[in-house]
GROMACS .gro file of N, CA and C in nm:
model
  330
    1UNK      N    1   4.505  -8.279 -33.577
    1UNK     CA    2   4.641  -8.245 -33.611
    1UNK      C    3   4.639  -8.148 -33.729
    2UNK      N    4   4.699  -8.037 -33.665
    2UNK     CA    5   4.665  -7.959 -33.801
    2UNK      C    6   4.802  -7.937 -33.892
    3UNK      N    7   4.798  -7.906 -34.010
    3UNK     CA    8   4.887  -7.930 -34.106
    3UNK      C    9   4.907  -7.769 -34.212
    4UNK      N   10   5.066  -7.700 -34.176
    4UNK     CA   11   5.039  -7.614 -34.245
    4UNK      C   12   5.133  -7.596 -34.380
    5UNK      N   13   5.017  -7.658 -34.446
    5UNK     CA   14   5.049  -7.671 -34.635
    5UNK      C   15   5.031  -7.521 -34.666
    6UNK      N   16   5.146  -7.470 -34.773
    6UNK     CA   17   5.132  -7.353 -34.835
    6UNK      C   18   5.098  -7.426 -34.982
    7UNK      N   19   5.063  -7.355 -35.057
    7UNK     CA   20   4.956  -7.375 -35.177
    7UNK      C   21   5.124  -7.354 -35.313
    8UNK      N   22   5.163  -7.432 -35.378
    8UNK     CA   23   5.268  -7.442 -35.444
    8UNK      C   24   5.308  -7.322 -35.530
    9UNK      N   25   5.182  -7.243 -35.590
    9UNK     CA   26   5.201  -7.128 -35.662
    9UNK      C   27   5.067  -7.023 -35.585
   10UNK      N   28   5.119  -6.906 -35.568
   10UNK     CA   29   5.056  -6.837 -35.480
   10UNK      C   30   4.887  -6.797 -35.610
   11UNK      N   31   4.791  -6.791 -35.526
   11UNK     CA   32   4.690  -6.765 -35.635
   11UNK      C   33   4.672  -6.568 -35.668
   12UNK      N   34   4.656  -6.573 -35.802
   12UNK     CA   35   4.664  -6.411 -35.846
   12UNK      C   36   4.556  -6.358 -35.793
   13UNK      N   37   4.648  -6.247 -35.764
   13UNK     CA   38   4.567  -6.074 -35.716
   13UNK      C   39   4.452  -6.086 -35.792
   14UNK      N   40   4.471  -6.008 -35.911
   14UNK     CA   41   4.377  -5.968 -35.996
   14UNK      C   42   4.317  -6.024 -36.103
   15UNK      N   43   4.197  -6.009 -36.166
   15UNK     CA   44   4.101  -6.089 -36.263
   15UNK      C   45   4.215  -6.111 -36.382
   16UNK      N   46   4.308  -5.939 -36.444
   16UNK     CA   47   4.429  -6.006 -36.519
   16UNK      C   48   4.517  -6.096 -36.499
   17UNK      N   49   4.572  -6.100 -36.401
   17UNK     CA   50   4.653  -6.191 -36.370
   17UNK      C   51   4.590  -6.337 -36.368
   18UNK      N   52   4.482  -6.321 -36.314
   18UNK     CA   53   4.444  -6.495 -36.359
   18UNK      C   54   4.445  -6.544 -36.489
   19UNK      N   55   4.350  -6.426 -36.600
   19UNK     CA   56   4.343  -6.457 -36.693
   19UNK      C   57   4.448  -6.504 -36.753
   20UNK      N   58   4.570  -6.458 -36.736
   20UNK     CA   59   4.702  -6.445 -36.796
   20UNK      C   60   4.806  -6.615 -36.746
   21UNK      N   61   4.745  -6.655 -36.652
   21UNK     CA   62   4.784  -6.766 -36.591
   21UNK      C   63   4.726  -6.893 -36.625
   22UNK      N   64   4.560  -6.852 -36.644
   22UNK     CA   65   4.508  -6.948 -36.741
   22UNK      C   66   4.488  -6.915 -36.905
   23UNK      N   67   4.571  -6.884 -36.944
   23UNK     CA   68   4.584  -6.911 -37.100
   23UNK      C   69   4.578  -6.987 -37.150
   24UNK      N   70   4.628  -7.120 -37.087
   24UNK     CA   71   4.632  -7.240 -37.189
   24UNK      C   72   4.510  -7.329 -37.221
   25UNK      N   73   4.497  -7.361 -37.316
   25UNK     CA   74   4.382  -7.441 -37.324
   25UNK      C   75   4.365  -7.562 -37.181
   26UNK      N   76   4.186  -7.566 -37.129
   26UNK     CA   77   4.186  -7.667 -37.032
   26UNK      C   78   4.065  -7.752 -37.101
   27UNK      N   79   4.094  -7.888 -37.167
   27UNK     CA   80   3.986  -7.935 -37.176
   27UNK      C   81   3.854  -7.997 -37.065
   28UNK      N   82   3.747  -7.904 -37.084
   28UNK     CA   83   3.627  -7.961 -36.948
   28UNK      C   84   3.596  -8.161 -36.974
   29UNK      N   85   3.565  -8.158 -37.113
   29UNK     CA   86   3.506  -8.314 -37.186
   29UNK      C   87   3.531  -8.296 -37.319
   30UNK      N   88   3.540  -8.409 -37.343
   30UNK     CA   89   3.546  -8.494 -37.514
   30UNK      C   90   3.486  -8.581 -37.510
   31UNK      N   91   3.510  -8.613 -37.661
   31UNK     CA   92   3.523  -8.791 -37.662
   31UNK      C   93   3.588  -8.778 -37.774
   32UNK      N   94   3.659  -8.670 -37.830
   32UNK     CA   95   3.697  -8.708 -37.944
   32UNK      C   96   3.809  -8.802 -37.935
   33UNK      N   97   3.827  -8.843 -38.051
   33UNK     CA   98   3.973  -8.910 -38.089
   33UNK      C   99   4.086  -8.807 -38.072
   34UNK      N  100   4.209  -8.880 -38.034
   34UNK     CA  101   4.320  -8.765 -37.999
   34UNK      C  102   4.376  -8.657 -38.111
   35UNK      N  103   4.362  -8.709 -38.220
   35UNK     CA  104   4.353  -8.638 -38.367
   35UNK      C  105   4.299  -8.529 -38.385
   36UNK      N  106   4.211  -8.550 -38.413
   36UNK     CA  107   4.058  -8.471 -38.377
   36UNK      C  108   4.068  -8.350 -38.247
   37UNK      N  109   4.065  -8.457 -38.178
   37UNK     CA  110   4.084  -8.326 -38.045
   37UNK      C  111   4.177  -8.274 -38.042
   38UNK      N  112   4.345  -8.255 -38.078
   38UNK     CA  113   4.413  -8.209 -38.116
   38UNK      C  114   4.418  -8.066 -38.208
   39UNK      N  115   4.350  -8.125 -38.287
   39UNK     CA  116   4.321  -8.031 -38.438
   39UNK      C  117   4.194  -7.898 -38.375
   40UNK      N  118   4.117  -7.958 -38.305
   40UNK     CA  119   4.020  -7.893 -38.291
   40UNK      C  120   4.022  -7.792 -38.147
   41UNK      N  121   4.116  -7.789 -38.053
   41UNK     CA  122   4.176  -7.745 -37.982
   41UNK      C  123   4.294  -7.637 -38.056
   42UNK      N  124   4.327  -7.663 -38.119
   42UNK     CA  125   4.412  -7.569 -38.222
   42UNK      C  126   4.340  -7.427 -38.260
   43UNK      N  127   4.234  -7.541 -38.323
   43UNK     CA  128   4.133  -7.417 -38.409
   43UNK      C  129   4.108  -7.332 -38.319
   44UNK      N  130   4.022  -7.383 -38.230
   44UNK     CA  131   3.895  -7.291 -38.107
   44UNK      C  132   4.027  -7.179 -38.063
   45UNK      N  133   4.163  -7.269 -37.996
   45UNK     CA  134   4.250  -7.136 -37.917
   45UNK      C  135   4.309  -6.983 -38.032
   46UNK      N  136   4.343  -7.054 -38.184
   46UNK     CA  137   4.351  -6.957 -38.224
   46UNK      C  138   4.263  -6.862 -38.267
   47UNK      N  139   4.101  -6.895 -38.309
   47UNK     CA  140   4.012  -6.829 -38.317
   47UNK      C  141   3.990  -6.723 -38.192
   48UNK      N  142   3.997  -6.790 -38.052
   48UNK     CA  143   3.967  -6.671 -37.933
   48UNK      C  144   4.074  -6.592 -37.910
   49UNK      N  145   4.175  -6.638 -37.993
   49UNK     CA  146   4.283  -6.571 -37.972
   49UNK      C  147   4.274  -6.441 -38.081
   50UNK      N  148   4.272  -6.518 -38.172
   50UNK     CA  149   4.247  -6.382 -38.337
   50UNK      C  150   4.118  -6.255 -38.327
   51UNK      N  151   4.036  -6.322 -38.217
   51UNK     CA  152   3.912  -6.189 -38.197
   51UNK      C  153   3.881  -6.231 -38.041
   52UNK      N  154   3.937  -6.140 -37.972
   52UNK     CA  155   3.929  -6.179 -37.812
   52UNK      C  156   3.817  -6.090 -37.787
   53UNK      N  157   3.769  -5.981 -37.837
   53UNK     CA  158   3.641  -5.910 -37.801
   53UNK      C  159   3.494  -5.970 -37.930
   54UNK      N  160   3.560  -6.065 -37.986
   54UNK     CA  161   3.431  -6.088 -38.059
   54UNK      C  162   3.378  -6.205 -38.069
   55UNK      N  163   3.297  -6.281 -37.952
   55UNK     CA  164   3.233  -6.403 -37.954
   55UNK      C  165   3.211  -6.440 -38.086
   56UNK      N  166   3.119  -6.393 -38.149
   56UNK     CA  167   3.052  -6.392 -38.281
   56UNK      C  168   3.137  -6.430 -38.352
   57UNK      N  169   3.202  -6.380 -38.406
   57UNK     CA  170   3.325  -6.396 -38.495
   57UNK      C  171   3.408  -6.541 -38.512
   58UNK      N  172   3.469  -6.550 -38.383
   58UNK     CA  173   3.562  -6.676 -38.322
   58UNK      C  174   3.467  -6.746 -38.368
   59UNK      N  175   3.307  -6.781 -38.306
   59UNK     CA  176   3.218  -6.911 -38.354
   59UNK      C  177   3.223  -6.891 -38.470
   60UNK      N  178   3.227  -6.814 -38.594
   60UNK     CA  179   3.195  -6.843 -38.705
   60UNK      C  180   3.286  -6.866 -38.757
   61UNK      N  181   3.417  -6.893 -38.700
   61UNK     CA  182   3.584  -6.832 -38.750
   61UNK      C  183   3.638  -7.030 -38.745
   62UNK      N  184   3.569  -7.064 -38.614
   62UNK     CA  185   3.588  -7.218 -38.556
   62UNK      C  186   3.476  -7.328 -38.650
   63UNK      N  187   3.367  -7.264 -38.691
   63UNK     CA  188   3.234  -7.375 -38.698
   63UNK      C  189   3.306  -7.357 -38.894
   64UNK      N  190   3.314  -7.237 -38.924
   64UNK     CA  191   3.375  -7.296 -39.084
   64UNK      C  192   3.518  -7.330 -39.100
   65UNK      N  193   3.573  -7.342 -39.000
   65UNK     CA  194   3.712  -7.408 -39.033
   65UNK      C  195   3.675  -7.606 -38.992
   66UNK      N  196   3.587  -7.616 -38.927
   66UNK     CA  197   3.575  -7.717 -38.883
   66UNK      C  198   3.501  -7.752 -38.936
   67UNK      N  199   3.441  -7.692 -39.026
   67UNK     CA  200   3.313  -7.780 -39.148
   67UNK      C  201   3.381  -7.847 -39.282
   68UNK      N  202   3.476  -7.757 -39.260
   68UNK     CA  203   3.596  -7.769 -39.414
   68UNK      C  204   3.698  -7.849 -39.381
   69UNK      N  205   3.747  -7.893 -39.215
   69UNK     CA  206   3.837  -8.009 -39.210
   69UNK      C  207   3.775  -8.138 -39.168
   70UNK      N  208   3.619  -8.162 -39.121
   70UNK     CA  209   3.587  -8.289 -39.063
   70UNK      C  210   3.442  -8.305 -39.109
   71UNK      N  211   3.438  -8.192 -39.225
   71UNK     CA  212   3.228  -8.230 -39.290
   71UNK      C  213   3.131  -8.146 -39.170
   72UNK      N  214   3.023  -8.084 -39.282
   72UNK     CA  215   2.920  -8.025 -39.209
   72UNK      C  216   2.811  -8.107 -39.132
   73UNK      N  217   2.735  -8.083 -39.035
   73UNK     CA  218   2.764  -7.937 -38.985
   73UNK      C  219   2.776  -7.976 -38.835
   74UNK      N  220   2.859  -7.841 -38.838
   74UNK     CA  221   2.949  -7.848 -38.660
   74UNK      C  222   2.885  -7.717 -38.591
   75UNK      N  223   2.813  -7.717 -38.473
   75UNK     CA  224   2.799  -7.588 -38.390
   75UNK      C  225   2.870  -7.558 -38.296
   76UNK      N  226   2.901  -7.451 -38.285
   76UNK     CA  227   3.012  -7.386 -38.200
   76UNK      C  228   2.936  -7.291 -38.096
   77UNK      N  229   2.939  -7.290 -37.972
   77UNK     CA  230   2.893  -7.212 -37.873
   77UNK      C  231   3.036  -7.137 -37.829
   78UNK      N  232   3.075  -7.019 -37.829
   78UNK     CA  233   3.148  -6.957 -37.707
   78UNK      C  234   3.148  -6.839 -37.617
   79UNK      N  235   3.149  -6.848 -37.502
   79UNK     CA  236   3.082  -6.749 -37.421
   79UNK      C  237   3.134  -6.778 -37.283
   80UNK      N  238   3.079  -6.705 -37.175
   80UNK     CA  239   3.144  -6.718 -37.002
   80UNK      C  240   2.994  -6.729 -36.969
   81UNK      N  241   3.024  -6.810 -36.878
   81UNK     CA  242   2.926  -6.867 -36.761
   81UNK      C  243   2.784  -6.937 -36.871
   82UNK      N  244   2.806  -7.040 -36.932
   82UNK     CA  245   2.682  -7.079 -36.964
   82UNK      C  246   2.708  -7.271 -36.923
   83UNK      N  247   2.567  -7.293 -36.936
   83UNK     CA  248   2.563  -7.460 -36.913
   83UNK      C  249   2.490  -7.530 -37.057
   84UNK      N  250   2.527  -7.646 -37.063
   84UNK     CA  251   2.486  -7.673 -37.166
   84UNK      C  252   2.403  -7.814 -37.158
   85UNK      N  253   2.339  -7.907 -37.266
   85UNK     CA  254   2.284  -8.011 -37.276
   85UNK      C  255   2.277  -8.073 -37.442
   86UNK      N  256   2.316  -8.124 -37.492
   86UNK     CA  257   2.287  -8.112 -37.673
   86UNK      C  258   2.270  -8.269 -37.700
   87UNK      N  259   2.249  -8.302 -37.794
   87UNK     CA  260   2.251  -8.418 -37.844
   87UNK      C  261   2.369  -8.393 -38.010
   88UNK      N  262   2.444  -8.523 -37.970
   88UNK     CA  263   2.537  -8.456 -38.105
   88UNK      C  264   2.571  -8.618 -38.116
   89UNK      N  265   2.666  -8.596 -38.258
   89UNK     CA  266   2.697  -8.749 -38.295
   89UNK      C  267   2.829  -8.828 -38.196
   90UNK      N  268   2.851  -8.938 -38.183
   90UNK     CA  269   2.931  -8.992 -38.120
   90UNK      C  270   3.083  -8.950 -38.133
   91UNK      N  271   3.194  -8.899 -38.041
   91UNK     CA  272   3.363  -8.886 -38.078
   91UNK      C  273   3.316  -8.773 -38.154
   92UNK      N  274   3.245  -8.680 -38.112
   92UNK     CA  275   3.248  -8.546 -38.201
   92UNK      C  276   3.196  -8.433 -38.108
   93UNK      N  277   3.252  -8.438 -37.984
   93UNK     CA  278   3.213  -8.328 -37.859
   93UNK      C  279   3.334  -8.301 -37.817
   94UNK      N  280   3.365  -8.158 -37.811
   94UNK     CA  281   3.428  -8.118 -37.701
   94UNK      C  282   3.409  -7.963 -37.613
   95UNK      N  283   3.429  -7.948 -37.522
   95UNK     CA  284   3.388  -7.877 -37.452
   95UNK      C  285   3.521  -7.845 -37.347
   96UNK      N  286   3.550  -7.716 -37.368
   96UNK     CA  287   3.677  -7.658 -37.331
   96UNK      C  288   3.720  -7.522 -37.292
   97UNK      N  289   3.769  -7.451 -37.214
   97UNK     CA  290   3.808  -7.343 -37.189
   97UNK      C  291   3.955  -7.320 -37.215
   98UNK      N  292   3.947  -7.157 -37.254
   98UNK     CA  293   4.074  -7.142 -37.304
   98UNK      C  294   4.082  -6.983 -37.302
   99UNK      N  295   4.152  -6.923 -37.318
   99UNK     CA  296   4.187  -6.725 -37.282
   99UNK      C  297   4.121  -6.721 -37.126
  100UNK      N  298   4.168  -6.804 -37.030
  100UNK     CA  299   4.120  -6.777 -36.985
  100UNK      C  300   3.987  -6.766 -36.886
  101UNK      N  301   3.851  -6.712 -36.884
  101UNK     CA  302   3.739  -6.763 -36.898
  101UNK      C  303   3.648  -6.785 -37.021
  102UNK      N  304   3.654  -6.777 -37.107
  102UNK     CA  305   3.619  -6.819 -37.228
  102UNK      C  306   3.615  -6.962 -37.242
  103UNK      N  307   3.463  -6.993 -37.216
  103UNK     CA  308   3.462  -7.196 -37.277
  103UNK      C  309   3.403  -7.179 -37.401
  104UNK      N  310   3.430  -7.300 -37.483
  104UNK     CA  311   3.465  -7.315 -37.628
  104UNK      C  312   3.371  -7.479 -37.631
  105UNK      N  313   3.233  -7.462 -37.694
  105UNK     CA  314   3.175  -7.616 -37.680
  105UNK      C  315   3.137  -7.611 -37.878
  106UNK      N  316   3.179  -7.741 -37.894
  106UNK     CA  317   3.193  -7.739 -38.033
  106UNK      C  318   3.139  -7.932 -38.025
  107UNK      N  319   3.055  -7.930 -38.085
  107UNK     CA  320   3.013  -8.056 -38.139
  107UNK      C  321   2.931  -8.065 -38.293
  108UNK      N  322   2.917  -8.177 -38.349
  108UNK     CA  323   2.861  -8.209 -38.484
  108UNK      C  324   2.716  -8.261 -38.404
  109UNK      N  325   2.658  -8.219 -38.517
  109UNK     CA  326   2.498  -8.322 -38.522
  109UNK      C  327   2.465  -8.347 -38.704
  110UNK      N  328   2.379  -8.437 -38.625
  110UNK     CA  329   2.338  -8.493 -38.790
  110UNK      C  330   2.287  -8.435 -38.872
   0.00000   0.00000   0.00000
């Protein structure tokens, strides 16, 4: 029996238009506390937002704002298409996309 579902919002033409559709922050994983992940979702979107051509920057823009609101030290990865594995402290991971394709992985270690 076949079934013809149309898709609720039509999917975009072009690589802009997606980008532009996914703007909003999507968290991939946490564990933070809702506080925390709150705050720190803040940071990462306005950092990729304040330098959208400068990886570099945003991480260093996110890892010292986040050293100065929750204690050192925090590493910040952001970039397209990477995978990851880390060991970090407990309720202090998150891992998120946001502008877009831009993921945003930010955790503490000891």
């Amino acid at each position: 029996m076949a079934t013809d579902l149309a898709p609720l919002v039509p999917p975009p033409e072009t690589k802009d238009a997606f980008i532009k559709m996914a703007s909003y922050p999507l968290i991939k994983h946490t564990d933070m506390e809702s506080e925390m992940r709150t705050e720190a979702m803040e940071i990462c979107t306005s950092a990729v937002e304040k330098f959208p051509s400068n990886q570099e920057k945003s991480s260093q823009l996110v890892k010292d704002l986040m050293d100065k609101k929750f204690g050192a030290p925090w590493n910040v990865v952001i970039g397209e298409y990477f995978a990851f594995e880390v060991t970090c402290e407990v309720k202090h991971l998150l891992y998120m996309f946001c502008a877009g394709t831009n993921a945003v992985l930010v955790w503490k270690s000891q």
